[in-house]
Coordinates of C-alpha atoms and ligand atoms in Angstrom, one line a residue:
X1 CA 0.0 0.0 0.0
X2 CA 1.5 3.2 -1.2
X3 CA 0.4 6.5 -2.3
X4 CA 1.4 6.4 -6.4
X5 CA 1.3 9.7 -9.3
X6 CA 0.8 8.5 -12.6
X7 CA 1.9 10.6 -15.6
X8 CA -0.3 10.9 -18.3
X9 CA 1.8 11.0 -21.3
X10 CA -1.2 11.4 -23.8
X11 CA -2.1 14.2 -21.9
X12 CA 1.4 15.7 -21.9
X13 CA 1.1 15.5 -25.4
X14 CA -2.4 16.9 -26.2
X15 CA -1.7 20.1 -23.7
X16 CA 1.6 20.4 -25.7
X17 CA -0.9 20.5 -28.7
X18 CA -2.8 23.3 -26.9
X19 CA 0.3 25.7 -26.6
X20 CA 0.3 24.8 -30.5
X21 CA -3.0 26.1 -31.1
X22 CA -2.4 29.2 -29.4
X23 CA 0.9 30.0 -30.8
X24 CA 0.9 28.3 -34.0
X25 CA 3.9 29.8 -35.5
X26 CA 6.0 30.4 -32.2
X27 CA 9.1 28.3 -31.3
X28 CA 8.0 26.5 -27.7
X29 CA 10.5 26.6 -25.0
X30 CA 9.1 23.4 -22.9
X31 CA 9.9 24.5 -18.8
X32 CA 11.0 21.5 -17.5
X33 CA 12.4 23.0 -14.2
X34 CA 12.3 21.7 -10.6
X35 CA 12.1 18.2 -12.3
X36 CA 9.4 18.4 -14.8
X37 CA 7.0 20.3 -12.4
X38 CA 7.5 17.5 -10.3
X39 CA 7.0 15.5 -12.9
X40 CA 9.8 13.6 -13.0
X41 CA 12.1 14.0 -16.1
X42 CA 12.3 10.4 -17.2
X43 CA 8.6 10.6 -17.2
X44 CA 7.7 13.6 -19.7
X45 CA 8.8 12.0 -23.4
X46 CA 6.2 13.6 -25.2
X47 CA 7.4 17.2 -23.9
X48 CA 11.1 16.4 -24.8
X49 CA 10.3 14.8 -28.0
X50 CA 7.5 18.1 -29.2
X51 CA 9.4 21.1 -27.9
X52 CA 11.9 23.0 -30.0
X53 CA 13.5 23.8 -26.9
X54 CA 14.0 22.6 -22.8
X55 CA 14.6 25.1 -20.0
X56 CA 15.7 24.4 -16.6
X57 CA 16.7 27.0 -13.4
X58 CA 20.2 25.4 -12.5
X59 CA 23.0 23.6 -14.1
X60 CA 22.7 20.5 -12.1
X61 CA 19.3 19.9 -14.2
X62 CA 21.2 20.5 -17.6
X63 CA 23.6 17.7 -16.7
X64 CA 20.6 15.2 -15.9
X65 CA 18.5 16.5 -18.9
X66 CA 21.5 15.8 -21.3
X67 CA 21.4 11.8 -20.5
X68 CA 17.8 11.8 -22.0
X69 CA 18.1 14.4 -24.9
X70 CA 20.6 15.9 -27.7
X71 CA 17.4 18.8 -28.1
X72 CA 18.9 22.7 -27.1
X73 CA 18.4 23.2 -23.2
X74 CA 18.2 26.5 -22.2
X75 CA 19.5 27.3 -18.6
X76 CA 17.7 29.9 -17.2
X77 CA 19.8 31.1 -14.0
X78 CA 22.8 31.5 -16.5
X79 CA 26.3 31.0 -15.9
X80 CA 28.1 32.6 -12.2
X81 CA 31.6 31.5 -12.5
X82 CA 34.2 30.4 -15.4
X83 CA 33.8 26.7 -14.2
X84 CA 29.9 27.0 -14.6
X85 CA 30.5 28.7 -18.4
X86 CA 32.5 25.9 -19.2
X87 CA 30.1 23.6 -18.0
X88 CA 27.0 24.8 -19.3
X89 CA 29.3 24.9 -23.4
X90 CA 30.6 21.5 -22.6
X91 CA 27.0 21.1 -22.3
X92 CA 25.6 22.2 -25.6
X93 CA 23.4 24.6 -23.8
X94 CA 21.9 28.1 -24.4
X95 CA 22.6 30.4 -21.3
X96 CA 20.5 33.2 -20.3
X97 CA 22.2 36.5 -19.6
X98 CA 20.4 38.8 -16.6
X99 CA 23.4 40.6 -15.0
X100 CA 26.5 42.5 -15.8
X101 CA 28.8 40.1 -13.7
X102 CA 27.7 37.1 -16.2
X103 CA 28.4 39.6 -19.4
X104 CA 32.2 39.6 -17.9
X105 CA 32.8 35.8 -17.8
X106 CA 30.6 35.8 -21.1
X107 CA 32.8 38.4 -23.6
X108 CA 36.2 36.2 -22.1
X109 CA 34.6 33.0 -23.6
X110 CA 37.3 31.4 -26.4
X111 CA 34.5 29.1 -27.7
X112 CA 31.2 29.6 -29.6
X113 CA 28.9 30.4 -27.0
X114 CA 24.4 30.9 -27.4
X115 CA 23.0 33.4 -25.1
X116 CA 19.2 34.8 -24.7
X117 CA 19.6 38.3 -23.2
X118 CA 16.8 38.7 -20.5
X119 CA 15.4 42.0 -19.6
X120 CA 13.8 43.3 -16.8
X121 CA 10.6 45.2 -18.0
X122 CA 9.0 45.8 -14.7
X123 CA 9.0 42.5 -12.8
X124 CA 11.9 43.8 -10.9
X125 CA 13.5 39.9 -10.2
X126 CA 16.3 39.2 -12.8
X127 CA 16.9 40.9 -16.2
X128 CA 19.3 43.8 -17.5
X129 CA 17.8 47.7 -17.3
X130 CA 16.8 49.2 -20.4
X131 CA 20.8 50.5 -20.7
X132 CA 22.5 47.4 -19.2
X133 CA 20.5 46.1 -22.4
X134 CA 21.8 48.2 -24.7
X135 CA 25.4 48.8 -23.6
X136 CA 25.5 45.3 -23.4
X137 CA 23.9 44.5 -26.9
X138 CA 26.3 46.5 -29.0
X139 CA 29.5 44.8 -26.6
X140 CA 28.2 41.3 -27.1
X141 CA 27.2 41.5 -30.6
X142 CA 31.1 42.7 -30.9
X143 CA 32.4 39.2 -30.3
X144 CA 31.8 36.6 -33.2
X145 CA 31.6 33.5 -30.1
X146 CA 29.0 35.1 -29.1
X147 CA 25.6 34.3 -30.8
X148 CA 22.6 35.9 -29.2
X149 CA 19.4 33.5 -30.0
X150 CA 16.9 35.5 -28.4
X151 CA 15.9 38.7 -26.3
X152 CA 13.2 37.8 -23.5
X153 CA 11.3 38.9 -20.2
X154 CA 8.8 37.3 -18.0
X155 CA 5.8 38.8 -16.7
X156 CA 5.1 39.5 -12.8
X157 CA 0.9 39.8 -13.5
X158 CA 0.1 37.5 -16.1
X159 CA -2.4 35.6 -14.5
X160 CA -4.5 38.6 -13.9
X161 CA -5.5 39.1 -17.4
X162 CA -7.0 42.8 -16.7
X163 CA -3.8 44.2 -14.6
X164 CA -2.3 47.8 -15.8
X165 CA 1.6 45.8 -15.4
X166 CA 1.3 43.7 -18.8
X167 CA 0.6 46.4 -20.6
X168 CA 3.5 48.2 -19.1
X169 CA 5.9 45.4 -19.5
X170 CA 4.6 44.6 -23.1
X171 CA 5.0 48.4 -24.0
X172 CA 8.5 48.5 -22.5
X173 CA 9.6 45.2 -24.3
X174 CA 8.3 46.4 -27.6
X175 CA 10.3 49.8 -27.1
X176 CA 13.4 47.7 -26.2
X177 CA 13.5 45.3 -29.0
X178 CA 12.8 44.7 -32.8
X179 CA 11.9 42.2 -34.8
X180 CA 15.7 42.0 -35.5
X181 CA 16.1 39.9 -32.9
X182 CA 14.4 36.7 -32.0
X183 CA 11.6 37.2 -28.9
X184 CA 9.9 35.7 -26.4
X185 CA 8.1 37.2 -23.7
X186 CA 5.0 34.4 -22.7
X187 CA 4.6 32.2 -20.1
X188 CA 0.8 29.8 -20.1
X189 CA -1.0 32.8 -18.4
X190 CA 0.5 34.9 -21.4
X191 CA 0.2 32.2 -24.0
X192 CA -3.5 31.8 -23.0
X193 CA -4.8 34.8 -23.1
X194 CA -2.5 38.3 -24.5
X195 CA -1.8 37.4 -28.0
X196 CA 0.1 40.4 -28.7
X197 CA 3.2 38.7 -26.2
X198 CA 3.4 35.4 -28.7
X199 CA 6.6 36.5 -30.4
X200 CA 9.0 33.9 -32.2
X201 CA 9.3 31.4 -28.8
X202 CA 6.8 30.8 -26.1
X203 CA 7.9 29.8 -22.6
X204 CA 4.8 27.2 -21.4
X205 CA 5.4 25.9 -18.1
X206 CA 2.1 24.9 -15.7
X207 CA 0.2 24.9 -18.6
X208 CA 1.6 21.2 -20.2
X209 CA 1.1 19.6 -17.3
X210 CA -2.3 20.3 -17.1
X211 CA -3.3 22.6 -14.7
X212 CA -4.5 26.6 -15.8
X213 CA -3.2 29.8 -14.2
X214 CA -7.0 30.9 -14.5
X215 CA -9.9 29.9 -12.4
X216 CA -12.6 29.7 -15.2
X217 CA -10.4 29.8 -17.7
X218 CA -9.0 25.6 -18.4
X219 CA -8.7 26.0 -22.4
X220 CA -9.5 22.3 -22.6
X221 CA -6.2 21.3 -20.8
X222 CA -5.9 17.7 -19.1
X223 CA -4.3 16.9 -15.8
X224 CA -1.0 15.2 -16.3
X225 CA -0.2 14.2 -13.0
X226 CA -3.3 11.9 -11.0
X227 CA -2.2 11.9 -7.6
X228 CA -4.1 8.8 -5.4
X229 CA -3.5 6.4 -2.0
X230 CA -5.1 3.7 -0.7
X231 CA -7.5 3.5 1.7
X232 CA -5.8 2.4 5.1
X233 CA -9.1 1.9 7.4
X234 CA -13.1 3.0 7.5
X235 CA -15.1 3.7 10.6
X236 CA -17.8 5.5 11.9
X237 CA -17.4 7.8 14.8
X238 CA -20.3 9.5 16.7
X239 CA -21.4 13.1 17.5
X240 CA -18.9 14.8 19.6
X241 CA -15.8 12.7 19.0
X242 CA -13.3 14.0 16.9
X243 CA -10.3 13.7 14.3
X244 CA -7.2 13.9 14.5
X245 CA -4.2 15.6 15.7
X246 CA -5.5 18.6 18.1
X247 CA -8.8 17.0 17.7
X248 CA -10.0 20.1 15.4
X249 CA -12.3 18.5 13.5
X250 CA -15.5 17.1 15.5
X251 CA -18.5 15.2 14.1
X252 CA -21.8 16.8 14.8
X253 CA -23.6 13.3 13.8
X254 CA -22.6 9.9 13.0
X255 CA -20.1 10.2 10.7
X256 CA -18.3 7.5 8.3
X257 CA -14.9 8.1 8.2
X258 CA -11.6 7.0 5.6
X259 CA -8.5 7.2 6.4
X260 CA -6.1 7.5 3.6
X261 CA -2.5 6.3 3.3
X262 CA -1.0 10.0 2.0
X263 CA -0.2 13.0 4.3
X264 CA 2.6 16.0 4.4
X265 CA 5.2 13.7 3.7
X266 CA 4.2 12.6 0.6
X267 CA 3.9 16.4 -0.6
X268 CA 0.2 16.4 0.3
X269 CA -0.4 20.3 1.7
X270 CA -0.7 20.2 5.5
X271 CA -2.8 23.2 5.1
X272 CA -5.7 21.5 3.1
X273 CA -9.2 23.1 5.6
X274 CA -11.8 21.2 6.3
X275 CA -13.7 20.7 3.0
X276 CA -11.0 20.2 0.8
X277 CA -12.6 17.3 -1.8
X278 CA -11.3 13.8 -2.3
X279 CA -12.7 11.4 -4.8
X280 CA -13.1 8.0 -3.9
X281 CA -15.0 5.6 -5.8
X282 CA -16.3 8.5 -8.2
X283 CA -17.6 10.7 -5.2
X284 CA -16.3 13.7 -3.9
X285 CA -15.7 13.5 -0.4
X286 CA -14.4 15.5 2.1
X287 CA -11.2 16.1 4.5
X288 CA -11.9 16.3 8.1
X289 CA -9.2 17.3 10.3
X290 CA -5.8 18.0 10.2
X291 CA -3.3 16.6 8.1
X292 CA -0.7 13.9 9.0
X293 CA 2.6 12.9 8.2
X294 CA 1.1 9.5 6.5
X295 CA -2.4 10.1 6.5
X296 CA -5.5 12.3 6.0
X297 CA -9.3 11.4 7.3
X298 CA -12.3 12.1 5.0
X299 CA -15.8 12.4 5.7
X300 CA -17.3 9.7 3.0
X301 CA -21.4 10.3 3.3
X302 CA -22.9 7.3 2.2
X303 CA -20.2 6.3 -0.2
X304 CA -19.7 2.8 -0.5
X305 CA -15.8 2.4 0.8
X306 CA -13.6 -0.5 1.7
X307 CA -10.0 -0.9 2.5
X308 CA -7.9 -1.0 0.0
X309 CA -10.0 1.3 -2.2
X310 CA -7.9 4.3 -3.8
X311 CA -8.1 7.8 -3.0
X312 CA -7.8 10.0 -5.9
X313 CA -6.3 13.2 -4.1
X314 CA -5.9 15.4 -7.6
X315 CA -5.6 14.6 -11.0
X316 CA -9.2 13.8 -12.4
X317 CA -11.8 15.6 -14.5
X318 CA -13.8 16.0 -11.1
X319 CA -10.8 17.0 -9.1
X320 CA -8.3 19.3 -10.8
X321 CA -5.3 20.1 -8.5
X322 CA -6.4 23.9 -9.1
X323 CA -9.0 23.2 -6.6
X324 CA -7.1 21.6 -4.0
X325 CA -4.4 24.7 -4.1
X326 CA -7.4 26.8 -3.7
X327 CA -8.3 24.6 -0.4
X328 CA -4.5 25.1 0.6
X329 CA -4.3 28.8 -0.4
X330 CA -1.6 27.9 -2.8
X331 CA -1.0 27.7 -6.3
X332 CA -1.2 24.0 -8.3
X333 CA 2.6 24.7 -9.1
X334 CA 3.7 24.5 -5.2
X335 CA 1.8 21.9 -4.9
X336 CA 3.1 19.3 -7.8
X337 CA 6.7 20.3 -7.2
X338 CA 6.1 19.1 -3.5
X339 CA 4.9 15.5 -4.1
X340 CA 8.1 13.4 -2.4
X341 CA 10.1 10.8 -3.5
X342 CA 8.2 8.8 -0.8
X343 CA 5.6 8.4 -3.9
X344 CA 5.7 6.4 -6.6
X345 CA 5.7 7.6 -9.6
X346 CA 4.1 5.7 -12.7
X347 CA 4.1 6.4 -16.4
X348 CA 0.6 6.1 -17.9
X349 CA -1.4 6.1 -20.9
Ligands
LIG401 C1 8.9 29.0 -15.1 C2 9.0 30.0 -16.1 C3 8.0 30.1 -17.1 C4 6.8 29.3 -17.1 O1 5.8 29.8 -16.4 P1 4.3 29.1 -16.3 O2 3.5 30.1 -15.5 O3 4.5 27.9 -15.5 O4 3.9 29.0 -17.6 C5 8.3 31.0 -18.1 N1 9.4 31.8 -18.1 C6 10.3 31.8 -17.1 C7 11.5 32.7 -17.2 C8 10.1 30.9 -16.1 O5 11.1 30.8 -15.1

C-alpha cells in the first residue's frame, strides 16, 4: 500500500498541442524545471520529443536533462563562475544573460557560445535595465563567439489578465527590442490569453502539465499528474468525538470516516481546511481534520468504501489540482513540485 502519481503521457502531449493552437507559428520553450514540475524528467517524453527547446533553473538539471536528450536546453539562471561557463558549453546549452557580472565571464569566452539576453521590463526579479541592455547588446554583438538566440522577459501579473503591469511590460519590451532579434516574452498565463506577447518562442510551463493559471479559464487542458492512495481503514465515529491531531475537527452526527495512506510527507499540503474534496470511488468526499505525516481522514457520506480502495487526491476531471491549491491557499505549481520521492511515480497512458 503506497500512495502512487501516474503521468499521463497522452495528456502531456495533447496540452503540448494546446500551446500549438495558441501559438501556431512560435518556437515553444518546454519548462521543464524543478524536475518536470514534479513530474519527473524520465517521465515527460512527449514534452522532450515536441518542444523545440528545454529550460531548466540550474546547471545541475542540464547535466541530468542531457542523459535523455541531444534537443537545445536553455539554462535559465545563467552561468556565475568560469567553471559553470564551461560547464554549461561542454554542455551544448543556451545560457540566459540577466546581469553584468555574467556579461564579464561571457565576452572572455574562447568558444562559440548561445545566449538569450533577458530583460527586466517591470518585474523587478532578474533581467538587465533598459541601458545594461543596450550597452550590453552592441559589446556582445562585438564578439563573433557570441551568438545571441533570443531577447526575453517574463511577466510579474500575467495571470490577472486585466492588470495595468502587462501592458506596461509589453510596452516597455516592444520599445526595447525589434523584430531583429528573436523574442519571447509568454509564459501559459500569457500564452492563454495576450496574443500580442506570442513572439518567435513561447515559454509554457504549468500549462503542459495540465493545470491553468486561471480559475474559469482551463482552455481544454488535461491533468498530467493523478495523484491517489489507498484507503488504510473505514469507521464511523459518533457526534462529539473527533479527528485527528488537536482534535479540530469534531462530528456533529454519526459520521463514516476514511483514512487514507497520504499525508505532508508525501507532498500532500498540510494546510488543506476542512472541505477540501477527495474522490473516492467517483464521489467527492471531504477532509476532516488536520493533516498527518502519512495520513489524512475524509468524511465519505454514504459512499460505499472499503479498505484497499484508492483515493484520488488530484488529478481527475472531477478533481483538478487547481482546486485543492485553492483549499490550501496555494498555487497547483507549489503543490506538484512538492509531491516526495516517498511516492511512486508511474508512467501512464
Ligand atoms: C517557469 C518559467 C516560465 C513558465 O511559467 P508558467 O507560469 O509555468 O507557464 C516562463 N518563463 C520563465 C522565465 C520561467 O522561469
Amino acid at each position: 500500500m503506497y500512495a502512487s502519481a501516474s503521468i499521463s503521457q497522452s495528456a502531456l502531449a495533447h496540452n503540448l498541442s494546446i500551446v500549438n493552437s495558441f501559438a501556431p507559428k512560435a518556437n515553444v520553450v518546454s519548462m521543464v524545471k524543478a524536475n518536470a514540475y514534479g513530474h519527473q524528467l524520465e517521465l515527460i517524453q512527449p514534452l522532450i520529443d515536441g518542444s523545440d527547446l528545454l529550460a531548466v533553473s540550474e546547471l545541475s538539471e542540464v547535466l541530468k536533462l542531457r542523459t535523455k536528450t541531444d534537443k537545445p536546453i536553455l539554462l535559465l539562471s545563467g552561468i556565475y563562475s568560469e567553471d559553470e561557463l564551461q560547464c554549461a558549453i561542454d554542455l551544448n546549452c543556451s545560457i540566459v544573460v540577466h546581469h553584468a557580472t555574467q556579461i564579464a565571464f561571457i565576452n572572455h569566452t574562447q568558444q562559440a557560445v548561445n545566449i538569450w539576453l533577458k530583460i527586466d521590463t517591470g518585474m523587478h526579479r532578474l533581467g538587465l535595465s533598459s541601458q545594461e541592455y543596450a550597452d550590453c547588446l552592441s559589446n556582445l554583438q562585438a564578439n563573433p563567439l557570441i551568438n545571441i538566440e533570443c531577447v526575453m522577459s517574463h511577466f510579474a501579473c500575467a495571470d490577472e489578465v486585466n492588470h495595468p503591469m502587462n501592458t506596461t511590460q509589453l510596452n516597455h519590451f516592444n520599445e526595447l527590442t525589434s523584430s531583429t532579434t528573436k523574442r519571447s516574452m509568454a509564459n501559459s498565463a500569457a500564452i492563454l490569453t495576450q496574443t500580442q506577447a506570442i513572439f518567435d518562442f513561447v515559454r509554457p510551463g504549468i500549462m503542459l502539465y495540465g493545470a491553468s493559471p486561471f480559475e474559469k479559464n482551463k482552455a481544454g487542458l488535461k491533468p498530467v499528474m493523478q495523484l491517489s492512495a489507498p484507503v488504510m481503514s473505514v469507521k464511523i465515529i459518533h457526534a462529539g468525538e473527533s479527528v485527528g491531531y488537536g482534535a479540530t475537527w469534531v462530528a456533529d452526527q454519526k459520521t463514516s470516516i476514511a483514512i487514507i495512506g497520504i499525508g505532508y510527507g508525501d507532498g500532500y499540503p498540510r494546510h488543506a481546511k476542512n472541505g477540501t474534496p477527495v474522490l473516492i470511488n467517483n464521489s467527492l468526499c471531504a477532509l476532516v481534520g488536520r493533516v498527518s505525516m502519512d495520513m489524512i481522514c475524509v468524511d465519505i457520506g454514504d459512499t460505499q468504501v472499503s479498505v484497499g480502495d484508492n483515493a484520488i487526491l488530484w488529478g481527475d476531471k472531477k478533481l483538478r489540482v487547481e482546486t485543492v491549491a485553492k483549499y490550501s491557499d496555494t498555487i497547483s505549481y507549489e503543490l506538484l513540485t512538492n509531491v516526495s520521492n516517498r511516492v511512486k511515480f508511474i508512467s501512464a497512458t
